[in-house]
Amino acid sequence: MGETAMSENRAGRTSFFEERDGIVYRVYNDATRGGASARQVVLPESLRKYCRSCDICQKTLYNETSSRVPEVSSQTRDDLNVPSCVAVVEDYDYEADNGQDNLAGDEQGSEDLPEIGTWGQKEDAADVKFGEALTYDQNRELQMLVQRFSEIFSDRPGNTNLAEHRIDLTSDAPVRQTPYAVPFALKSSLKNELQQMEDLGIIRKSDSPYASPVVVVKKKDGSNRICIDFRRLNKITVTDPQPVPSPAESFLGMSEDKYFSKLDLTKGYHQIRVKASDVHKTAFVTMGQHYEFLRMPFGMVNSGMTMTKAVRRLLEGMDNVVDYIDDLLVHTKTWEEHLQVLEEIFKRLKAANLVARPTKCELGATQVDFLGHRLGRGTVGLQDCNVEKVKDAPRPNTKKEIRSFLGLVGYYQPFIPNFAAIAASLSDLTRKVQPNKIVWGEPQERA
């Protein structure tokens, strides 16, 4: 008799924890492959009491030191009650101009936006990735630490009181717009997404005089994402004067660090409440329905700063952590210190009722890519894809395009000696006295 606990993952992928002779295994059942496999994992004794008994998987299980993953019979798979594969819906991104910073391209600020049809997926602490270069003992220590704080790893947003999102306006006149048409092919998925968000307490039905439209935005890869077009509301919003800080300069001091861990807060903005008196200002309309946000929405001009303030309160006094909005990076020189810092962060996340997205967390790595930078193994540099992005950038033709290009390369200013002097000929073209359509000359080409 083995003891088994089950958790369902995205796209019909189900996993089971099974104990045998004092060893706990995680069994993976993938509906897309029609088979099952297992690998040995380490769980503390305190978790085993939550398992339920069963007689399944009576085959030799896969040990992580083995090179072959055995298949389990289809009958066994049926006994495991593996669900049919969930249809994959297009990914969505947010590219509308809503006053949001995106300093390092597409890596941050986009993947955690509300996606059509993804709220049903389930992830847990067992989905967290560990560094490939860890020793057996290090891997075991990290696994036990993660399992101690397993409740902070989830794809369902938490609900913190570290901050509250305020929306101060320069006008009392409600912003109300006609809803945009929704493509017929997306209506069913959009309806499902809204219902899921309502079930999670992120939105509720509204009778507010405010009404911003929903827009479906095309990503560069051809896929789509839904978002709320708050541009008109942003125009009358009092902007937080404190900008979202850039962490780029912090990276320069990490060349001697040996261990890195990345944590990505799950739907970070949706873990912060909107101030009760401002909830009605977040209202939006689509397909004949009227909703408003109880949690901080994406696309508002001050959302990034509110998130940053919450994270700064969370990390107060912790010098070995760099943050950018809802992305965190732990960096240390020793393994012992790394475990201590992670444990402290986990304690604070638990106390603040914040959670991290398991599949987007990477712990104990010796090299990581973070916010457009590659860190670790004695070096601090730029990701190749971002270097190519600068090289391949088209020649600017207008002031707006010049400012956009300067924003792109300016993020990497710490790696460019004499940046201000080099960029001066480009910056001069954005002055008021200059025409909107710029004149590109030899000084600009050299820059």
mmCIF file of N, CA and C in Angstrom, residues 353-416:
data_model
loop_
_atom_site.group_PDB
_atom_site.id
_atom_site.type_symbol
_atom_site.label_atom_id
_atom_site.label_comp_id
_atom_site.label_asym_id
_atom_site.label_seq_id
_atom_site.Cartn_x
_atom_site.Cartn_y
_atom_site.Cartn_z
ATOM 1 N N ASN A 353 0.790 37.393 3.347
ATOM 2 C CA ASN A 353 -0.211 36.733 2.497
ATOM 3 C C ASN A 353 0.051 37.007 1.014
ATOM 4 N N LEU A 354 1.313 36.912 0.631
ATOM 5 C CA LEU A 354 1.724 37.014 -0.760
ATOM 6 C C LEU A 354 2.177 35.644 -1.238
ATOM 7 N N VAL A 355 1.990 35.365 -2.517
ATOM 8 C CA VAL A 355 2.404 34.076 -3.061
ATOM 9 C C VAL A 355 3.232 34.285 -4.319
ATOM 10 N N ALA A 356 4.077 33.294 -4.621
ATOM 11 C CA ALA A 356 4.936 33.323 -5.802
ATOM 12 C C ALA A 356 4.494 32.243 -6.780
ATOM 13 N N ARG A 357 4.652 32.524 -8.063
ATOM 14 C CA ARG A 357 4.244 31.582 -9.118
ATOM 15 C C ARG A 357 5.267 30.450 -9.215
ATOM 16 N N PRO A 358 4.907 29.220 -8.878
ATOM 17 C CA PRO A 358 5.878 28.122 -8.820
ATOM 18 C C PRO A 358 6.687 27.923 -10.092
ATOM 19 N N THR A 359 6.022 27.875 -11.239
ATOM 20 C CA THR A 359 6.730 27.573 -12.480
ATOM 21 C C THR A 359 7.619 28.714 -12.957
ATOM 22 N N LYS A 360 7.510 29.877 -12.330
ATOM 23 C CA LYS A 360 8.349 31.006 -12.725
ATOM 24 C C LYS A 360 9.398 31.319 -11.670
ATOM 25 N N CYS A 361 9.515 30.430 -10.680
ATOM 26 C CA CYS A 361 10.542 30.576 -9.649
ATOM 27 C C CYS A 361 11.701 29.630 -9.953
ATOM 28 N N GLU A 362 12.898 30.105 -9.738
ATOM 29 C CA GLU A 362 14.104 29.291 -9.912
ATOM 30 C C GLU A 362 14.999 29.544 -8.711
ATOM 31 N N LEU A 363 15.296 28.495 -7.954
ATOM 32 C CA LEU A 363 16.016 28.641 -6.694
ATOM 33 C C LEU A 363 17.370 27.936 -6.742
ATOM 34 N N GLY A 364 18.381 28.587 -6.155
ATOM 35 C CA GLY A 364 19.687 27.973 -6.015
ATOM 36 C C GLY A 364 20.464 27.822 -7.300
ATOM 37 N N ALA A 365 20.246 28.690 -8.262
ATOM 38 C CA ALA A 365 20.964 28.604 -9.538
ATOM 39 C C ALA A 365 22.327 29.278 -9.429
ATOM 40 N N THR A 366 23.265 28.833 -10.241
ATOM 41 C CA THR A 366 24.577 29.481 -10.286
ATOM 42 C C THR A 366 24.656 30.515 -11.400
ATOM 43 N N GLN A 367 23.667 30.513 -12.292
ATOM 44 C CA GLN A 367 23.571 31.534 -13.337
ATOM 45 C C GLN A 367 22.102 31.740 -13.682
ATOM 46 N N VAL A 368 21.687 33.002 -13.779
ATOM 47 C CA VAL A 368 20.286 33.300 -14.081
ATOM 48 C C VAL A 368 20.196 34.446 -15.083
ATOM 49 N N ASP A 369 19.093 34.475 -15.799
ATOM 50 C CA ASP A 369 18.734 35.619 -16.634
ATOM 51 C C ASP A 369 17.657 36.390 -15.891
ATOM 52 N N PHE A 370 17.912 37.679 -15.676
ATOM 53 C CA PHE A 370 16.988 38.477 -14.865
ATOM 54 C C PHE A 370 16.922 39.893 -15.418
ATOM 55 N N LEU A 371 15.744 40.294 -15.829
ATOM 56 C CA LEU A 371 15.510 41.650 -16.333
ATOM 57 C C LEU A 371 16.496 42.042 -17.429
ATOM 58 N N GLY A 372 16.713 41.146 -18.362
ATOM 59 C CA GLY A 372 17.574 41.460 -19.492
ATOM 60 C C GLY A 372 19.053 41.282 -19.240
ATOM 61 N N HIS A 373 19.431 40.815 -18.050
ATOM 62 C CA HIS A 373 20.831 40.618 -17.697
ATOM 63 C C HIS A 373 21.111 39.144 -17.440
ATOM 64 N N ARG A 374 22.349 38.748 -17.686
ATOM 65 C CA ARG A 374 22.805 37.396 -17.349
ATOM 66 C C ARG A 374 23.806 37.518 -16.204
ATOM 67 N N LEU A 375 23.480 36.861 -15.095
ATOM 68 C CA LEU A 375 24.255 37.005 -13.870
ATOM 69 C C LEU A 375 24.763 35.653 -13.398
ATOM 70 N N GLY A 376 25.989 35.651 -12.832
ATOM 71 C CA GLY A 376 26.519 34.437 -12.238
ATOM 72 C C GLY A 376 27.793 33.956 -12.880
ATOM 73 N N ARG A 377 28.444 32.992 -12.183
ATOM 74 C CA ARG A 377 29.691 32.392 -12.648
ATOM 75 C C ARG A 377 30.764 33.445 -12.892
ATOM 76 N N GLY A 378 30.782 34.430 -12.007
ATOM 77 C CA GLY A 378 31.829 35.442 -12.037
ATOM 78 C C GLY A 378 31.643 36.549 -13.041
ATOM 79 N N THR A 379 30.503 36.599 -13.705
ATOM 80 C CA THR A 379 30.283 37.634 -14.715
ATOM 81 C C THR A 379 28.931 38.311 -14.522
ATOM 82 N N VAL A 380 28.847 39.529 -15.009
ATOM 83 C CA VAL A 380 27.599 40.285 -15.064
ATOM 84 C C VAL A 380 27.525 40.885 -16.460
ATOM 85 N N GLY A 381 26.535 40.513 -17.225
ATOM 86 C CA GLY A 381 26.444 41.011 -18.595
ATOM 87 C C GLY A 381 25.015 41.118 -19.062
ATOM 88 N N LEU A 382 24.852 41.273 -20.359
ATOM 89 C CA LEU A 382 23.531 41.407 -20.960
ATOM 90 C C LEU A 382 23.154 40.116 -21.668
ATOM 91 N N GLN A 383 21.866 39.813 -21.668
ATOM 92 C CA GLN A 383 21.401 38.667 -22.434
ATOM 93 C C GLN A 383 21.618 38.931 -23.917
ATOM 94 N N ASP A 384 22.018 37.911 -24.633
ATOM 95 C CA ASP A 384 22.298 38.061 -26.060
ATOM 96 C C ASP A 384 21.098 38.610 -26.820
ATOM 97 N N CYS A 385 19.890 38.172 -26.433
ATOM 98 C CA CYS A 385 18.699 38.603 -27.170
ATOM 99 C C CYS A 385 18.480 40.102 -27.037
ATOM 100 N N ASN A 386 18.867 40.674 -25.892
ATOM 101 C CA ASN A 386 18.682 42.106 -25.707
ATOM 102 C C ASN A 386 19.748 42.914 -26.429
ATOM 103 N N VAL A 387 20.957 42.365 -26.524
ATOM 104 C CA VAL A 387 21.997 43.027 -27.313
ATOM 105 C C VAL A 387 21.564 43.080 -28.773
ATOM 106 N N GLU A 388 21.023 41.970 -29.269
ATOM 107 C CA GLU A 388 20.556 41.922 -30.653
ATOM 108 C C GLU A 388 19.388 42.876 -30.875
ATOM 109 N N LYS A 389 18.551 43.039 -29.847
ATOM 110 C CA LYS A 389 17.408 43.936 -29.970
ATOM 111 C C LYS A 389 17.875 45.374 -30.207
ATOM 112 N N VAL A 390 18.955 45.767 -29.523
ATOM 113 C CA VAL A 390 19.502 47.110 -29.719
ATOM 114 C C VAL A 390 20.140 47.215 -31.102
ATOM 115 N N LYS A 391 20.902 46.196 -31.483
ATOM 116 C CA LYS A 391 21.570 46.217 -32.787
ATOM 117 C C LYS A 391 20.571 46.272 -33.940
ATOM 118 N N ASP A 392 19.459 45.577 -33.771
ATOM 119 C CA ASP A 392 18.477 45.473 -34.854
ATOM 120 C C ASP A 392 17.428 46.572 -34.822
ATOM 121 N N ALA A 393 17.523 47.478 -33.859
ATOM 122 C CA ALA A 393 16.519 48.542 -33.755
ATOM 123 C C ALA A 393 16.542 49.407 -35.015
ATOM 124 N N PRO A 394 15.390 49.710 -35.595
ATOM 125 C CA PRO A 394 15.352 50.539 -36.808
ATOM 126 C C PRO A 394 15.763 51.977 -36.512
ATOM 127 N N ARG A 395 16.231 52.675 -37.518
ATOM 128 C CA ARG A 395 16.633 54.070 -37.350
ATOM 129 C C ARG A 395 15.403 54.920 -37.015
ATOM 130 N N PRO A 396 15.453 55.694 -35.937
ATOM 131 C CA PRO A 396 14.304 56.535 -35.552
ATOM 132 C C PRO A 396 14.050 57.633 -36.579
ATOM 133 N N ASN A 397 12.776 57.955 -36.778
ATOM 134 C CA ASN A 397 12.400 59.005 -37.720
ATOM 135 C C ASN A 397 11.665 60.165 -37.064
ATOM 136 N N THR A 398 11.173 59.965 -35.833
ATOM 137 C CA THR A 398 10.420 61.010 -35.138
ATOM 138 C C THR A 398 10.946 61.169 -33.718
ATOM 139 N N LYS A 399 10.502 62.252 -33.058
ATOM 140 C CA LYS A 399 10.907 62.474 -31.673
ATOM 141 C C LYS A 399 10.475 61.318 -30.776
ATOM 142 N N LYS A 400 9.266 60.843 -30.990
ATOM 143 C CA LYS A 400 8.755 59.745 -30.174
ATOM 144 C C LYS A 400 9.611 58.498 -30.335
ATOM 145 N N GLU A 401 10.036 58.225 -31.567
ATOM 146 C CA GLU A 401 10.866 57.050 -31.813
ATOM 147 C C GLU A 401 12.249 57.224 -31.197
ATOM 148 N N ILE A 402 12.768 58.456 -31.203
ATOM 149 C CA ILE A 402 14.054 58.731 -30.556
ATOM 150 C C ILE A 402 13.952 58.464 -29.060
ATOM 151 N N ARG A 403 12.891 58.975 -28.436
ATOM 152 C CA ARG A 403 12.711 58.779 -26.991
ATOM 153 C C ARG A 403 12.573 57.297 -26.662
ATOM 154 N N SER A 404 11.871 56.568 -27.508
ATOM 155 C CA SER A 404 11.702 55.135 -27.294
ATOM 156 C C SER A 404 13.042 54.409 -27.373
ATOM 157 N N PHE A 405 13.863 54.776 -28.352
ATOM 158 C CA PHE A 405 15.170 54.139 -28.496
ATOM 159 C C PHE A 405 16.073 54.480 -27.315
ATOM 160 N N LEU A 406 16.064 55.735 -26.887
ATOM 161 C CA LEU A 406 16.885 56.136 -25.739
ATOM 162 C C LEU A 406 16.432 55.415 -24.471
ATOM 163 N N GLY A 407 15.128 55.174 -24.355
ATOM 164 C CA GLY A 407 14.635 54.418 -23.212
ATOM 165 C C GLY A 407 15.127 52.985 -23.225
ATOM 166 N N LEU A 408 15.198 52.400 -24.425
ATOM 167 C CA LEU A 408 15.675 51.029 -24.565
ATOM 168 C C LEU A 408 17.140 50.908 -24.167
ATOM 169 N N VAL A 409 17.988 51.753 -24.749
ATOM 170 C CA VAL A 409 19.421 51.643 -24.461
ATOM 171 C C VAL A 409 19.766 52.233 -23.100
ATOM 172 N N GLY A 410 18.951 53.174 -22.620
ATOM 173 C CA GLY A 410 19.229 53.794 -21.328
ATOM 174 C C GLY A 410 19.162 52.828 -20.176
ATOM 175 N N TYR A 411 18.377 51.763 -20.314
ATOM 176 C CA TYR A 411 18.282 50.762 -19.259
ATOM 177 C C TYR A 411 19.635 50.108 -19.004
ATOM 178 N N TYR A 412 20.477 50.062 -20.051
ATOM 179 C CA TYR A 412 21.789 49.432 -19.927
ATOM 180 C C TYR A 412 22.899 50.465 -19.749
ATOM 181 N N GLN A 413 22.542 51.652 -19.315
ATOM 182 C CA GLN A 413 23.503 52.737 -19.138
ATOM 183 C C GLN A 413 24.701 52.352 -18.270
ATOM 184 N N PRO A 414 24.502 51.584 -17.176
ATOM 185 C CA PRO A 414 25.664 51.219 -16.359
ATOM 186 C C PRO A 414 26.732 50.439 -17.116
ATOM 187 N N PHE A 415 26.381 49.820 -18.242
ATOM 188 C CA PHE A 415 27.335 49.031 -19.016
ATOM 189 C C PHE A 415 27.915 49.816 -20.193
ATOM 190 N N ILE A 416 27.514 51.084 -20.333
ATOM 191 C CA ILE A 416 27.967 51.896 -21.464
ATOM 192 C C ILE A 416 28.742 53.101 -20.936
#
